[in-house]
Amino acid sequence: MNHLRLIASFLLALALCACASSPSASQKADDGHTAQSDPVETDTRKPETESASLSPLHADGPQLMDDRNQPVVLQGYSTFGINYKPEYVNENTFRFLKEEMGSQVIRLAMYTADNNGYCTGGDQEQLEGLIDKGVQAAVATGQYVIIDWHILSDGNPAQYQDQARAFFQKVSRKYAGNPAVIYEICNEPNGSDVTWPVVKSYAEAVIPDIRANDKNALILVGTPQWNQAETEAGKDLLKDAGNMMYTVHFYAATHKDQQRQDLSTAYDQKLPMFVSEFGITEASGNGALDEQSGQTWIDLLDQDKISRVAWATSDKDEASSIFKPGTDPDSPSLSDLTEWGQWLRKVYTGKDTSDAKDSQDTSGSGQKTADEKSGDSGLEATLKQSNTWNSDGMTFTQFDLTLTNHSDQPVTDWSETLNFTKDITIDQSWNGDMSASGSSVTVKPGQYHSTIQAGETVTDIGFIAKSDGVVKER
Ligand code: IDC
């Protein structure tokens, strides 16, 4: 266990404790609370863009952290090859992924060799345009974005090393200093002669090109055997590469105990890992879903606080597509989700897609989403998970509640019930009166906010839930 992490969690808990102790402290504490909250969305260095609200990320030992040294676990979706399915590189699709599917990071997979890839006849200008469109769309929807040099049939990254260097020089110059942008310099090295030293020397050539433009960006590096030789990297880390992590990929119907064991071994080696692609089909991307093995993987990633990105945002007729064939990229909806898409939504948000009825008309474009509960009073409640940490074998999760009165009358003596995926107790709370019962929490006005005026939005109510594992809103 990383001591800094423990200390940081302890300090956070202390600060929040101080917040909740008296009403006046509580008001003051909102500042402290805001300052320490959402690792994903509170940095306001450059308020003019959404990306400025994303905290710069860095690896600290095996753990991804925000700029306040709070652990961050990202979850998100990979595009399909952008040369195969350019239409899903689209702001409406990305917004749907964020608002309905629990996404915080989009991976832009640009094949280098397969099917008119970047290095095998693809239109490079067009592909770079798509990368830019994808970066802008991710930033506009408040998500991190991974630029993925998607080697696959070209198993040795050295094969197109010169092109890779020119590409990463260009994009890192373009996005220098943008905290949203993450560089993945080779998708899945593979082939019997593609050993870790081979991949490592490729990384040693490409990383300095990125560092010349951006000293701090997070860089992801693959490992041999389709990203399953992480323990090799764990024995022989890159030196002087700065802020970087190593990628691990799995397809849960094919990769099971052995690969999970390898991940645990690498975790014990303190290897910083990022799962930039996973599925629960077979490694072919097709076949039956293995939900059980998938859940075992997710539990392991939760335990080790490892970020994860699912394959793929596509309507191709195969089991690893999240959308059914023919899904409109401009207005995807919950009814377009395949079995895999539904599984991911459940795992990422805790929500069953049986609530699809409620938001059938949600096109993901700023309309009311299923997350928002609006009662007869006209009061709309939105809950956001802003932080989570473990201490003494328990999981602590900070939730922030936003209440908006959409009616033209003041609302008094309101009450909101929130449901969670696990039983919880309230460890700390501020600016509201919370009572937990099993997996539900009822929030009523405390000393403040007993009346919410017409049109008013209240954002300073929150609590810390204590549970025996990861908890999400249901
Ligand atoms: C697969 C696609 C499939 C396509 C194939 C070759 O799902 O439709 O025909 O690529 O281009 C990976 C790769 C990823 C694969 C995926 C599933 O990173 O490109 O996509 N997979 O096979 N690694 C393990 C599995």
XYZ file of C-alpha atoms and ligand atoms in Angstrom:
499
model
C 0.000 0.000 0.000
C 1.301 3.381 -0.964
C 1.762 5.517 2.125
C 1.270 8.794 0.326
C -2.073 7.534 -0.814
C -3.061 6.584 2.688
C -1.984 9.936 4.025
C -3.841 11.755 1.241
C -7.031 9.808 1.984
C -6.619 10.489 5.662
C -6.175 14.217 5.085
C -9.198 14.287 2.827
C -11.282 12.479 5.426
C -10.043 14.892 8.101
C -10.879 17.917 5.997
C -14.352 16.616 5.251
C -14.827 15.738 8.877
C -14.038 19.342 9.791
C -16.541 20.451 7.143
C -19.391 18.571 8.649
C -18.795 19.450 12.262
C -20.610 22.789 12.544
C -22.996 24.702 10.335
C -20.680 27.660 9.855
C -17.741 25.380 9.244
C -19.981 23.561 6.895
C -20.550 26.601 4.717
C -16.863 27.407 4.716
C -16.136 23.808 4.118
C -17.902 23.909 0.806
C -14.873 25.617 -0.586
C -12.573 23.049 0.866
C -14.911 20.367 -0.261
C -15.157 21.706 -3.794
C -11.436 22.142 -3.944
C -10.850 18.543 -3.081
C -13.696 16.876 -4.817
C -14.125 15.423 -8.259
C -10.760 14.230 -9.524
C -12.176 14.306 -13.000
C -13.932 17.616 -13.249
C -12.858 20.323 -10.862
C -9.582 21.754 -12.037
C -10.344 25.218 -13.302
C -7.006 26.390 -14.614
C -8.427 27.321 -17.991
C -12.151 27.821 -17.551
C -12.729 28.637 -21.203
C -12.691 24.991 -22.291
C -14.212 21.847 -20.866
C -10.841 20.117 -20.979
C -9.549 22.673 -18.528
C -11.933 21.178 -16.018
C -10.171 17.817 -16.339
C -7.416 17.347 -13.838
C -3.993 16.507 -15.279
C -3.273 12.842 -14.553
C -0.097 11.207 -13.366
C 1.037 7.776 -12.326
C 2.344 7.431 -8.798
C 3.689 3.930 -8.290
C 0.980 1.646 -9.683
C -1.777 4.222 -9.177
C -3.234 6.820 -11.529
C -3.726 10.100 -9.638
C -5.191 13.524 -10.234
C -3.285 16.726 -9.544
C -4.336 16.646 -5.904
C -2.870 13.184 -5.513
C -6.239 11.512 -5.221
C -6.552 8.116 -6.905
C -8.404 8.180 -10.212
C -9.999 5.163 -11.869
C -11.206 6.009 -15.363
C -13.779 3.981 -17.248
C -14.670 4.475 -20.851
C -15.024 3.244 -24.398
C -12.790 2.688 -27.376
C -13.938 3.652 -30.815
C -13.796 0.912 -33.408
C -11.021 1.484 -35.956
C -11.666 5.086 -36.987
C -10.885 4.113 -40.585
C -13.639 1.454 -40.490
C -16.304 3.373 -38.600
C -15.544 7.094 -38.844
C -19.203 7.963 -38.282
C -19.016 7.091 -34.583
C -16.280 9.667 -34.018
C -18.979 12.111 -33.217
C -19.917 14.485 -30.420
C -23.457 13.103 -30.072
C -22.158 9.568 -29.707
C -19.524 10.674 -27.187
C -22.126 12.615 -25.214
C -24.364 9.555 -25.117
C -21.417 7.509 -23.830
C -20.768 10.081 -21.126
C -24.336 10.731 -20.037
C -25.878 7.298 -20.383
C -22.993 4.863 -20.348
C -20.781 6.118 -17.519
C -17.887 7.122 -19.764
C -15.046 9.368 -18.651
C -12.517 8.544 -21.358
C -12.732 7.883 -25.100
C -10.034 5.970 -26.934
C -9.513 6.838 -30.596
C -8.257 3.621 -32.213
C -6.385 4.418 -35.413
C -5.226 1.243 -37.154
C -1.764 1.546 -38.623
C -1.828 -1.474 -40.964
C -5.245 -3.142 -41.014
C -7.737 -2.234 -43.710
C -6.199 0.903 -45.219
C -4.544 1.884 -42.005
C -2.442 5.005 -41.542
C 0.743 3.315 -42.825
C -0.795 1.067 -45.482
C -2.534 3.373 -47.884
C -5.026 5.132 -45.618
C -5.687 8.815 -46.228
C -3.429 10.274 -43.542
C -4.894 13.730 -43.699
C -8.393 12.382 -43.301
C -7.345 10.146 -40.404
C -5.610 13.041 -38.653
C -8.779 15.077 -39.187
C -10.761 12.325 -37.492
C -8.334 12.255 -34.578
C -8.789 15.988 -34.199
C -12.561 15.696 -34.445
C -12.438 12.977 -31.778
C -10.237 15.015 -29.451
C -12.529 18.033 -29.800
C -15.651 15.922 -29.236
C -14.184 14.257 -26.151
C -13.107 17.620 -24.742
C -16.487 19.200 -25.553
C -18.186 16.443 -23.578
C -15.754 16.665 -20.644
C -13.903 13.405 -21.240
C -10.290 12.343 -21.412
C -9.163 11.082 -24.807
C -6.560 8.493 -25.757
C -4.830 8.775 -29.134
C -4.146 5.113 -29.936
C -1.558 4.076 -32.567
C -3.407 0.821 -33.194
C -0.846 -1.687 -34.391
C -2.285 -5.186 -34.797
C -1.380 -7.254 -37.889
C 1.847 -5.231 -37.877
C 2.859 -6.924 -34.630
C 6.274 -5.284 -34.333
C 5.902 -1.583 -33.536
C 9.380 -0.997 -35.012
C 7.965 -1.806 -38.433
C 6.428 1.664 -38.756
C 8.564 3.413 -36.168
C 9.473 6.360 -38.409
C 5.801 7.016 -39.184
C 4.916 6.638 -35.512
C 7.563 9.189 -34.540
C 6.375 11.686 -37.153
C 2.754 11.152 -36.081
C 3.395 11.591 -32.358
C 5.621 14.621 -32.971
C 2.728 16.185 -34.820
C -0.096 15.378 -32.404
C 1.891 16.120 -29.255
C 2.798 19.527 -30.672
C -0.835 20.148 -31.439
C -2.215 19.103 -28.037
C 0.731 20.099 -25.836
C -0.440 20.998 -22.342
C -4.007 19.739 -22.867
C -4.709 17.692 -19.724
C -7.394 15.665 -21.548
C -5.020 14.058 -24.039
C -3.325 10.713 -23.386
C -0.961 9.056 -25.892
C -0.999 5.279 -26.476
C 2.037 4.617 -28.604
C 1.356 1.016 -29.668
C -1.847 -0.945 -29.281
C -0.843 -4.621 -29.086
C 2.703 -5.727 -29.898
C 2.641 -9.374 -30.958
C 4.717 -12.060 -32.693
C 7.260 -14.516 -31.346
C 10.196 -12.205 -32.024
C 8.503 -9.170 -30.502
C 9.955 -9.402 -27.018
C 9.866 -6.730 -24.330
C 13.323 -5.378 -25.279
C 11.990 -4.847 -28.825
C 8.947 -2.931 -27.581
C 11.066 -1.070 -25.069
C 13.471 0.230 -27.662
C 10.524 1.418 -29.790
C 9.167 3.239 -26.729
C 12.595 4.751 -26.093
C 12.506 6.190 -29.619
C 8.938 7.562 -29.559
C 8.561 8.857 -25.998
C 11.272 11.563 -26.273
C 9.444 12.944 -29.323
C 6.341 13.437 -27.203
C 8.335 14.736 -24.229
C 9.956 17.384 -26.439
C 6.491 18.939 -26.740
C 4.799 17.842 -23.551
C 6.739 16.960 -20.432
C 3.740 15.861 -18.428
C 1.260 14.068 -20.687
C 0.333 10.543 -19.693
C 1.814 8.021 -22.142
C 0.655 4.397 -22.426
C 2.962 1.658 -23.692
C 1.973 -1.834 -24.825
C 3.667 -5.055 -23.798
C 4.351 -8.198 -25.882
C 1.773 -10.916 -26.678
C -1.136 -8.569 -27.272
C -0.473 -6.749 -23.975
C -0.273 -9.803 -21.810
C 3.400 -9.804 -20.934
C 3.135 -7.040 -18.382
C 5.268 -8.988 -15.903
C 8.165 -8.753 -18.395
C 7.851 -4.974 -18.358
C 7.506 -5.115 -14.582
C 11.001 -6.627 -14.377
C 12.581 -4.069 -16.664
C 10.843 -0.695 -16.507
C 11.477 2.115 -18.950
C 13.775 4.706 -17.431
C 13.429 8.478 -17.597
C 10.190 8.197 -19.555
C 8.270 10.465 -17.193
C 4.563 10.061 -16.649
C 3.618 6.698 -18.109
C 1.716 3.473 -17.629
C 1.807 0.047 -19.267
C -1.268 -1.365 -20.965
C -2.904 -4.714 -20.268
C -5.711 -6.068 -22.492
C -8.086 -8.942 -21.860
C -11.062 -10.625 -23.491
C -12.745 -12.393 -20.609
C -14.062 -15.456 -22.475
C -10.490 -16.301 -23.530
C -8.329 -14.768 -20.803
C -9.034 -15.987 -17.320
C -7.204 -17.050 -14.153
C -3.718 -17.149 -15.671
C -3.989 -13.631 -17.046
C -5.591 -12.347 -13.859
C -2.721 -13.880 -11.927
C -0.255 -12.091 -14.212
C -1.981 -8.799 -13.541
C -1.733 -9.400 -9.787
C 1.953 -10.296 -10.110
C 2.583 -7.082 -12.050
C 0.603 -5.130 -9.449
C 2.879 -6.574 -6.778
C 5.815 -5.445 -8.933
C 4.244 -1.964 -8.614
C 3.840 -1.725 -12.372
C 1.564 1.198 -13.290
C -1.126 -0.437 -15.431
C -3.979 0.835 -17.577
C -6.466 -1.484 -19.318
C -6.869 0.480 -22.534
C -8.966 -2.250 -24.174
C -11.072 -5.133 -22.902
C -14.030 -7.251 -23.855
C -15.915 -10.190 -22.430
C -16.136 -12.041 -25.742
C -13.404 -14.293 -27.063
C -10.202 -12.582 -28.188
C -11.557 -12.632 -31.754
C -14.075 -9.984 -30.681
C -16.854 -12.477 -31.301
C -18.471 -15.533 -29.665
C -20.502 -15.764 -26.478
C -20.152 -13.175 -23.707
C -18.584 -14.570 -20.552
C -20.217 -12.303 -18.005
C -18.920 -14.205 -15.023
C -15.273 -14.008 -16.045
C -15.903 -10.380 -17.036
C -17.223 -9.546 -13.578
C -14.252 -11.275 -11.941
C -11.955 -9.075 -14.023
C -13.866 -5.915 -13.119
C -13.709 -6.821 -9.411
C -9.944 -7.241 -9.730
C -9.577 -3.900 -11.531
C -11.745 -2.234 -8.870
C -9.628 -3.743 -6.136
C -6.381 -2.523 -7.697
C -7.929 0.779 -8.880
C -7.010 0.183 -12.509
C -8.646 2.216 -15.280
C -10.493 0.391 -18.053
C -11.672 1.070 -21.602
C -14.132 -1.210 -23.416
C -14.025 -2.360 -27.045
C -15.895 -1.079 -29.134
C -18.160 1.826 -30.083
C -19.459 0.218 -33.227
C -22.553 -1.263 -34.830
C -20.648 -4.019 -36.657
C -22.512 -7.287 -36.402
C -20.205 -8.884 -33.837
C -20.496 -9.560 -30.120
C -17.975 -6.906 -29.074
C -19.979 -4.027 -30.584
C -21.929 -1.960 -28.086
C -24.506 -0.883 -30.695
C -26.903 -2.921 -32.815
C -26.410 -2.751 -36.586
C -27.806 0.434 -38.075
C -27.552 2.585 -34.939
C -27.667 6.269 -35.843
C -24.392 7.866 -34.652
C -26.182 11.208 -34.327
C -28.791 9.968 -31.903
C -27.895 6.681 -30.234
C -30.308 5.587 -27.508
C -30.500 2.896 -24.864
C -32.651 0.738 -27.119
C -29.707 0.541 -29.551
C -27.521 -1.269 -27.028
C -26.448 -4.843 -27.670
C -26.180 -7.325 -24.820
C -22.572 -6.175 -24.383
C -23.553 -2.505 -24.359
C -26.178 -3.236 -21.702
C -23.665 -5.169 -19.616
C -21.214 -2.279 -19.716
C -23.864 0.243 -18.780
C -24.785 -1.883 -15.778
C -21.173 -2.298 -14.686
C -20.197 1.340 -15.280
C -23.334 3.035 -13.902
C -25.098 0.391 -11.805
C -28.190 0.907 -13.953
C -30.224 -1.767 -15.655
C -31.213 -0.939 -19.162
C -34.738 -1.905 -18.205
C -34.964 1.815 -17.386
C -34.527 2.390 -21.130
C -38.257 3.097 -21.283
C -37.746 6.223 -19.177
C -35.263 7.728 -21.530
C -36.201 6.219 -24.847
C -36.209 9.697 -26.297
C -32.790 10.543 -24.905
C -30.570 11.281 -27.823
C -27.705 12.193 -25.600
C -27.836 15.829 -26.519
C -28.359 17.721 -23.334
C -31.894 16.474 -22.782
C -33.081 15.070 -19.511
C -31.291 11.826 -18.788
C -32.267 8.810 -16.767
C -29.792 9.974 -14.103
C -31.962 12.905 -13.311
C -34.948 12.292 -11.132
C -37.596 14.923 -11.287
C -40.512 14.547 -8.903
C -43.883 16.249 -8.942
C -42.393 19.146 -7.016
C -40.345 20.148 -10.049
C -37.168 19.484 -8.091
C -34.544 17.653 -10.087
C -31.816 15.748 -8.275
C -28.536 14.743 -9.896
C -25.993 12.748 -7.980
C -22.349 12.699 -8.890
C -19.682 10.407 -7.516
C -16.654 12.595 -7.014
C -14.148 10.528 -5.125
C -13.525 7.093 -3.718
C -10.872 5.546 -1.492
C -10.321 2.560 0.753
C -9.467 2.621 4.399
C -9.489 -0.126 7.043
C -10.901 -2.586 4.546
C -13.922 -0.403 3.775
C -14.704 1.693 0.705
C -15.533 5.373 1.141
C -17.293 7.161 -1.699
C -18.024 10.853 -1.855
C -21.279 11.836 -3.544
C -22.297 15.387 -4.445
C -25.933 16.213 -4.946
C -27.249 18.949 -7.224
C -30.840 20.056 -6.804
C -32.578 22.295 -9.314
C -36.045 23.687 -8.910
C -37.467 23.744 -12.432
C -40.887 24.940 -11.346
C -42.033 28.530 -11.011
C -42.812 28.081 -7.296
C -40.480 27.768 -4.296
C -40.176 24.174 -3.058
C -40.127 23.633 0.712
C -39.649 20.597 2.940
C -38.484 18.474 0.076
C -37.202 14.908 0.341
C -35.138 12.922 -2.186
C -34.516 9.187 -2.049
C -31.394 7.852 -3.727
C -30.796 4.158 -4.376
C -27.428 2.439 -4.499
C -25.994 -0.864 -5.639
C -24.912 -1.844 -2.113
C -25.862 -1.283 1.507
C -24.217 1.844 2.809
C -23.868 3.888 5.946
C -23.294 7.627 6.019
C -19.798 8.431 7.196
C -19.953 12.229 6.778
C -22.490 14.625 5.329
C -22.882 18.333 4.747
C -25.708 20.824 4.209
C -28.497 18.245 4.306
C -30.114 15.744 6.614
C -29.275 12.224 5.408
C -30.585 8.905 6.627
C -29.457 5.600 5.190
C -31.503 2.439 5.238
C -30.054 -0.605 3.497
C -29.064 0.558 0.030
C -31.177 3.759 0.062
C -30.437 7.218 1.350
C -33.109 9.816 2.010
C -31.961 13.415 1.882
C -33.987 16.188 3.521
C -33.133 19.824 4.145
C -30.768 20.462 7.012
C -30.206 23.878 8.497
C -29.851 25.237 4.960
C -31.933 24.893 1.838
C -35.282 24.097 3.450
C -36.669 26.310 0.691
C -35.319 26.143 -2.846
C -36.496 29.095 -4.879
C -37.998 28.836 -8.369
C -35.156 28.356 -10.841
C -32.573 27.949 -8.059
C -29.812 25.319 -8.218
C -28.176 24.064 -5.034
C -24.825 22.358 -5.394
C -23.299 22.132 -1.932
C -25.064 19.110 -0.478
C -23.089 15.915 -0.212
C -22.093 12.914 1.799
C -19.552 10.164 2.128
C -20.923 6.658 1.921
C -19.153 3.800 3.652
C -19.597 0.337 2.158
C -17.845 -3.008 1.932
C -16.948 -2.504 -1.735
C -17.479 -0.301 -4.757
C -20.866 1.384 -4.662
C -22.707 3.230 -7.402
C -26.049 4.910 -7.736
C -28.663 2.501 -9.026
C -11.091 -6.521 -34.154
C -12.491 -6.127 -34.573
C -12.854 -6.918 -35.816
C -11.802 -6.701 -36.870
C -10.421 -7.068 -36.324
C -9.287 -6.829 -37.300
O -13.397 -6.376 -33.529
O -14.136 -6.548 -36.287
O -12.079 -7.514 -37.996
O -10.177 -6.290 -35.156
O -9.145 -5.505 -37.623
C -7.889 -6.714 -30.245
C -7.574 -5.562 -31.107
C -8.791 -5.075 -31.843
C -9.660 -6.233 -32.285
C -10.199 -6.899 -31.018
C -11.168 -8.056 -31.274
O -6.930 -4.516 -30.402
O -8.341 -4.332 -32.954
O -10.733 -5.738 -33.044
N -9.058 -7.371 -30.238
O -10.517 -9.059 -32.007
N -7.089 -7.293 -29.371
C -7.722 -8.349 -28.820
C -8.984 -8.409 -29.361
